[in-house]
Structure formats: C-alpha cells, structure tokens
Tab-separated table of C-alpha atoms in Angstrom:
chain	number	residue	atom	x	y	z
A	6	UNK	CA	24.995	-33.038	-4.377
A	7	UNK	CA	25.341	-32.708	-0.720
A	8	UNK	CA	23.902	-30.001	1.663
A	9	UNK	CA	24.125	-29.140	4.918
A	10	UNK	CA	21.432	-27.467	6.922
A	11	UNK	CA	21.762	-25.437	10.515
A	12	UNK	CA	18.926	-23.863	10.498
A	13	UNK	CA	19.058	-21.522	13.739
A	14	UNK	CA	21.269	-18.854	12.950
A	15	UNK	CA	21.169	-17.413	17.106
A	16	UNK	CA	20.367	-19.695	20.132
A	17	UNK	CA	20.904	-18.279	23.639
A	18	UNK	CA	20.727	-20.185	26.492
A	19	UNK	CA	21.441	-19.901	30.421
A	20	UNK	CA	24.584	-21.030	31.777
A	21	UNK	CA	23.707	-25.346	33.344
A	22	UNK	CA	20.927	-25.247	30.448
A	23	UNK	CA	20.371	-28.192	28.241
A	24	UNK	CA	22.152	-27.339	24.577
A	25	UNK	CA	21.216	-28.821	20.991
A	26	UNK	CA	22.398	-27.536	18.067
A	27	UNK	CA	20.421	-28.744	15.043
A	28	UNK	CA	22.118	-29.945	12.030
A	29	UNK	CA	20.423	-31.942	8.966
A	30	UNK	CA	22.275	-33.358	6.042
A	31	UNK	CA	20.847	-34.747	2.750
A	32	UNK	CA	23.180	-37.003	0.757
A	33	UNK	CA	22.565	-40.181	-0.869
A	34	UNK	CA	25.041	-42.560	0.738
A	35	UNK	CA	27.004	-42.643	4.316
A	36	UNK	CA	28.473	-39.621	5.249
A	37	UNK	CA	30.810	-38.861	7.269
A	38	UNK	CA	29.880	-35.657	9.783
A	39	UNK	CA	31.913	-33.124	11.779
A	40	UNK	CA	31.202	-30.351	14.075
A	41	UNK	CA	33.806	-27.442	13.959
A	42	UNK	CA	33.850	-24.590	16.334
A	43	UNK	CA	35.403	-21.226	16.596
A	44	UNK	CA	35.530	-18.979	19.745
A	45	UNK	CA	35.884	-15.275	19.346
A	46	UNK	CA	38.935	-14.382	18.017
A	47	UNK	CA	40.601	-17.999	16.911
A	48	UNK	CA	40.520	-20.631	13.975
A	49	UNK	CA	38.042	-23.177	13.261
A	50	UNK	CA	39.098	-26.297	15.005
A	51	UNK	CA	37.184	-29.539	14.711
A	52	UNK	CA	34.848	-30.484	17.981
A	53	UNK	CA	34.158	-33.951	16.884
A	54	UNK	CA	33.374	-36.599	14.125
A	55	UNK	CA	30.846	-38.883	14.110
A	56	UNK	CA	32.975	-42.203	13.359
A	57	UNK	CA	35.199	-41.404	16.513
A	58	UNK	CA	31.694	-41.480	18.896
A	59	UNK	CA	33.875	-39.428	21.381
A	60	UNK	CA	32.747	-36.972	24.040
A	61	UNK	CA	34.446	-33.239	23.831
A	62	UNK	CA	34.226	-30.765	25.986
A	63	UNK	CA	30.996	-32.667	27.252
A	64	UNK	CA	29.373	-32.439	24.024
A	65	UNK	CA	28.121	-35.381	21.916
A	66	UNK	CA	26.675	-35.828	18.809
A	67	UNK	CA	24.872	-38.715	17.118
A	68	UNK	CA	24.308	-39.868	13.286
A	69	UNK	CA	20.863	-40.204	12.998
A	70	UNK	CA	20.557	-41.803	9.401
A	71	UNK	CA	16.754	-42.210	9.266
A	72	UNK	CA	15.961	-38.319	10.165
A	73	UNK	CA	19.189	-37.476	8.308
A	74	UNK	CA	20.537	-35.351	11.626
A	75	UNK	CA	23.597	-34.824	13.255
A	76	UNK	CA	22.406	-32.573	16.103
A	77	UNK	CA	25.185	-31.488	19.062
A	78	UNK	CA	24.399	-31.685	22.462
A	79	UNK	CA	25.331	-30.805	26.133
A	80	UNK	CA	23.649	-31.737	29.423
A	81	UNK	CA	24.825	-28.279	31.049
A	82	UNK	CA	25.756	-25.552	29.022
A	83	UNK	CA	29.057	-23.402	30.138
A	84	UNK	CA	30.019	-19.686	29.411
A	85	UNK	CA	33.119	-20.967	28.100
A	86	UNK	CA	30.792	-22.839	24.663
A	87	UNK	CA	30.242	-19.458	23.354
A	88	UNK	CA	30.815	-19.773	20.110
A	89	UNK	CA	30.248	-20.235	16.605
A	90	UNK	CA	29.184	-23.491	15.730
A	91	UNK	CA	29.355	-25.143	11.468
A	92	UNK	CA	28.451	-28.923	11.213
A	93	UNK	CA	30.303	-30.512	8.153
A	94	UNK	CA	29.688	-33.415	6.249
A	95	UNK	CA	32.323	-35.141	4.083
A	96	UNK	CA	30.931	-37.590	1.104
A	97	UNK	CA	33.682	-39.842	0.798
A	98	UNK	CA	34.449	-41.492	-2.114
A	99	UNK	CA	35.183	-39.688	-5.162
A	100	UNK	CA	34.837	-36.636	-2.473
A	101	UNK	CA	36.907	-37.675	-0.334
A	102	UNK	CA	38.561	-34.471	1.702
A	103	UNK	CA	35.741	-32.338	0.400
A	104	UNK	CA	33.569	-30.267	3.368
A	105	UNK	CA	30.297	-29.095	2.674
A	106	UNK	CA	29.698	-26.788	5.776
A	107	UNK	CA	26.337	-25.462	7.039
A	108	UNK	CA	25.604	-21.784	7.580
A	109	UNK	CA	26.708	-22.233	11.038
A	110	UNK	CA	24.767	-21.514	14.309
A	111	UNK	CA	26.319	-18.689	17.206
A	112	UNK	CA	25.646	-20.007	20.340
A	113	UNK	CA	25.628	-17.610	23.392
A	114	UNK	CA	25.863	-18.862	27.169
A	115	UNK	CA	24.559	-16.173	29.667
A	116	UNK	CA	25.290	-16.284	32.954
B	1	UNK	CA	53.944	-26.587	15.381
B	2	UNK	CA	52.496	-22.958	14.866
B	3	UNK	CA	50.144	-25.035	13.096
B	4	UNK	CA	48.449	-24.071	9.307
B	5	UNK	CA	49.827	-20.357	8.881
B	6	UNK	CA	48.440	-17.996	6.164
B	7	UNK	CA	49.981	-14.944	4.398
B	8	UNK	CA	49.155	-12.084	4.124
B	9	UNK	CA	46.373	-11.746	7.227
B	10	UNK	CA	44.259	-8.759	5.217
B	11	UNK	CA	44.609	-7.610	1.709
B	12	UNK	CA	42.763	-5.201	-0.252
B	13	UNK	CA	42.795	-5.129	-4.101
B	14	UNK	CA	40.627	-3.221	-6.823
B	15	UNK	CA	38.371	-4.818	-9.676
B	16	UNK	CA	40.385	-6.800	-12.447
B	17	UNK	CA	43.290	-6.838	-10.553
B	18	UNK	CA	45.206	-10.727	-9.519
B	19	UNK	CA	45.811	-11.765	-6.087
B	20	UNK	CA	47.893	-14.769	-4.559
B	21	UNK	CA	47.118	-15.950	-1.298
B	22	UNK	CA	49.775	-18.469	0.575
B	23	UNK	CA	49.384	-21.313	2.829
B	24	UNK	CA	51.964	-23.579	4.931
B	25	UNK	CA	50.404	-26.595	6.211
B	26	UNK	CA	50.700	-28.290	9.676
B	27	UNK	CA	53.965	-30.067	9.967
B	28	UNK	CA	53.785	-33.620	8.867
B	29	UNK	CA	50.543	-33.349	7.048
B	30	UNK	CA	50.614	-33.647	2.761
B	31	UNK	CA	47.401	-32.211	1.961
B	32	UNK	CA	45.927	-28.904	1.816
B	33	UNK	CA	42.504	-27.252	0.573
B	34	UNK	CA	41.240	-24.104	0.007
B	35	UNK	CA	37.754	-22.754	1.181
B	36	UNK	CA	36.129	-19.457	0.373
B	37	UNK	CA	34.326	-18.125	3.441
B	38	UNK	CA	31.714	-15.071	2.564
B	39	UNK	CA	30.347	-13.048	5.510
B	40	UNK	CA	27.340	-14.767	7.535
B	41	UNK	CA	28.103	-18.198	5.586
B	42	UNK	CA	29.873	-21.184	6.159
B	43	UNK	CA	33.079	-21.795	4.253
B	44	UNK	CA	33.008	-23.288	0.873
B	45	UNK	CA	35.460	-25.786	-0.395
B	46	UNK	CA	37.702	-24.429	-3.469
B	47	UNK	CA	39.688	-27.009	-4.245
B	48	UNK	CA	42.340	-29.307	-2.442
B	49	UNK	CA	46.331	-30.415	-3.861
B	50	UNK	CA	48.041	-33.351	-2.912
B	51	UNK	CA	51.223	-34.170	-4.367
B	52	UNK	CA	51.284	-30.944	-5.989
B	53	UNK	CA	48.189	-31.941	-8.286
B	54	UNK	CA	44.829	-30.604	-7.638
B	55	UNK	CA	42.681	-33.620	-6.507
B	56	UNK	CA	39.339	-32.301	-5.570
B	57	UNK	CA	37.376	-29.284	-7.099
B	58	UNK	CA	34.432	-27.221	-6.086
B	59	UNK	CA	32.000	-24.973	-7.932
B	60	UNK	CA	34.468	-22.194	-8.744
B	61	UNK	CA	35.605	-20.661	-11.654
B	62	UNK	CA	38.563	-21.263	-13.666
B	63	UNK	CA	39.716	-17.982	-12.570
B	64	UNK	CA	40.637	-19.712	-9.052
B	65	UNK	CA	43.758	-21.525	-9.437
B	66	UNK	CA	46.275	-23.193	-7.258
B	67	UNK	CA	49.614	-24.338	-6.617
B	68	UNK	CA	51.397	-26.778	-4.535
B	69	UNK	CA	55.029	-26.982	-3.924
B	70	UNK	CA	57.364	-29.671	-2.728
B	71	UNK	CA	57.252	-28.836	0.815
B	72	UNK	CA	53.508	-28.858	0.423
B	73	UNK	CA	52.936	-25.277	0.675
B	74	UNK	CA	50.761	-23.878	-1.297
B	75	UNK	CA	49.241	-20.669	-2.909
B	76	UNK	CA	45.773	-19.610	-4.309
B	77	UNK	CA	45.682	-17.488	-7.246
B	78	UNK	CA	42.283	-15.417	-7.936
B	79	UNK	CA	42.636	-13.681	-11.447
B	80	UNK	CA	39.962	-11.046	-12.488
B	81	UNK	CA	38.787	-9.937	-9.070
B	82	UNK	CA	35.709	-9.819	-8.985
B	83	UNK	CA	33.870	-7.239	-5.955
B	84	UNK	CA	31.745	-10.780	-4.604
B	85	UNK	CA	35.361	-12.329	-4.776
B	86	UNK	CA	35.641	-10.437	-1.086
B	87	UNK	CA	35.821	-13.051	1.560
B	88	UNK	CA	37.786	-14.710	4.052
B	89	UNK	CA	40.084	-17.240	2.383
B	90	UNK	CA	40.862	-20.123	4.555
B	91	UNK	CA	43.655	-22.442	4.197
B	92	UNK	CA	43.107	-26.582	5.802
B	93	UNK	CA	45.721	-28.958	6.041
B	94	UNK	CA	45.542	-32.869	6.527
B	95	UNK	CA	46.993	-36.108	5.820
B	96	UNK	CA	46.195	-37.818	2.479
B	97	UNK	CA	44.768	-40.632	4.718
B	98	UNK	CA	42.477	-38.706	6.738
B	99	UNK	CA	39.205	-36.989	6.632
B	100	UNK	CA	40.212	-34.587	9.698
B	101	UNK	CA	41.268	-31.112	8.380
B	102	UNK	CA	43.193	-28.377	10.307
B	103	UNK	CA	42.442	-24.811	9.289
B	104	UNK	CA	44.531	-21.629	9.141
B	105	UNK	CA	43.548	-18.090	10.633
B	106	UNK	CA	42.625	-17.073	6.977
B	107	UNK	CA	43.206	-14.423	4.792
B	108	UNK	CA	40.804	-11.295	4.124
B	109	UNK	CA	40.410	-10.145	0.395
B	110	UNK	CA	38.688	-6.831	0.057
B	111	UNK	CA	38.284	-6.255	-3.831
B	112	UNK	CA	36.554	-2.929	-3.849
C-alpha cells in the first residue's frame, strides 16, 4: 500500500526566506505526485504535479525516486503562501484516480 | 463554472441515524470521488463513480455507499453513524482521463 509522509506539522518562516516543504512517499512502482494547497477560508486546489515539471506561484517541486521525496520549494517566501500545504501521490494503475494524501504541513509567512 | 458544489455545507446527526451527502461536479468533467477528511489529517479517499458505477474503493466500510446519476452528480450515503464518522466530507471531480482532481468546499457531519 501507499503512504504519504509530511512530517512537519508547523514551519514558520520570514517573508524573502528560502521555503521547503518535506514530503516522502513509499510505493513500489512510479507514482505520480501532487501538491494541493488551501488558504484560509477556501477549497483545496492543486499547486502542481510532478509530470507537468511546471513552476506555480514560484514554487517547484522535484521527484526524487532514489530518496523517495517530493519536497516543495520557493527561493523567497511571500505572505500571500500562507497556507496549508498536503502532498498527494496517485498509484496509477489499478489505482488510478485514487489520492493518498499526507497529514499536511501549515506554513506561516511573517512579515 | 461555480465549480464542484456540495450540499448541505454543515449537518449534524445523532448515533445510528443515516445521512446523504450530495455532490455536483465541475462542468464537463465525468468523474467524481469521495474523501473523508478527520480534523488535523489529510483527506482520505472513499471511493470514486464513473459512469454511475463505483470504480475505485478505499478502506471504508460497507456502511459508506454511493450513487451516481446521469448528469454525474452524485450522493454519499453513511448508514449507522457512527460518533468517529464526524468529519469533513469532501467531494472531487475530474475527467475519466485525468489524474487532476477538483475538490468541493465540503460538507461537515457532526454525529454526536
């Protein structure tokens, strides 16, 4: 079975800070990873997928299959990435269209 | 597009009792799943229906059911409430053909 792993539940940083949100997978074969995000008050909406190797909102993320990670980063942190933060992993296959979500990490942005 | 909407927003039901939760998905898209949401945790996938058959189960009990009609709307059906059964339920919608899922606002059962 799959699992996803965040493990910082809090991570506070100063606005034009580095960010990296940690996120570790195990599964057997090739995944395919997400990062959703939800500011205060709204739905989850995706951030990005791995497979698309797009840059949102200045964040990137990349499949590291060796350390089975998916970490989420940003060069300069903004007030506006408050938020909370689930990386999800998808199995394909047979599982195709199911999410296994990690416990999700709140990341604050202080001035 | 208002997007994947979700009725009711809150609900509150007693022990034993059944509940249906309903979901509309994103216009254009075929597919929706289900995810159970407790507090502090990440959601947790229920089950999905595409052409109004249930494709995809989690680790729930048979006591979670599901529905999908024609217009591919669809309902979630919790018999037996359960007090742990309290949770936000979210609603995701998608195209058969893609992994990308669009989520609702959610509904929150209180089963007290």
């Amino acid at each position: 079975a799959q699992r996803v792993t965040q493990p910082e539940k809090l991570l506070s940083v100063f606005k034009g800070a580095p960010v990296e949100l940690k996120c570790n997978y195990s599964y057997s074969g090739s995944p395919e990873l997400f990062w959703y995000v939800q500011y205060s008050r709204q739905r989850l909406q995706l951030l990005l997928r791995h497979i698309s190797r797009e840059s949102i909102k200045g964040f990137t993320a990349d499949l590291n299959k060796g350390e089975t990670s998916f970490h989420l980063k940003k060069p300069f942190a903004q007030e506006e990435d408050s938020a909370m933060y689930y990386c999800a992993l998808s199995a394909g296959g047979t599982s195709y269209g199911k999410l296994t979500f990690g416990q999700g990490t709140i990341l604050t942005v202080h001035p | 597009d208002a997007g994947v909407t979700q009725s009711p927003t809150h609900l509150i039901k007693t022990r034993g009792q059944q509940v249906t939760l309903r979901c509309s998905p994103k216009s254009g898209h075929d597919t929706v799943s289900w995810y159970q949401q407790a507090l502090g945790q990440g959601p947790q996938f229920i089950f999905q229906y595409y052409e109004e058959e249930e494709r995809q189960r989690g680790n729930f009990p048979d006591r979670f059911s599901g529905h999908q009609f024609p217009n591919y709307s669809s309902e979630l059906n919790v018999n037996a409430l359960l007090l742990g059964d309290s949770a936000l339920y979210l609603c995701a919608s998608s195209l058969v053909s893609s992994e990308t899922q669009y989520f609702g606002p959610g509904t929150r059962l209180l089963v007290l």
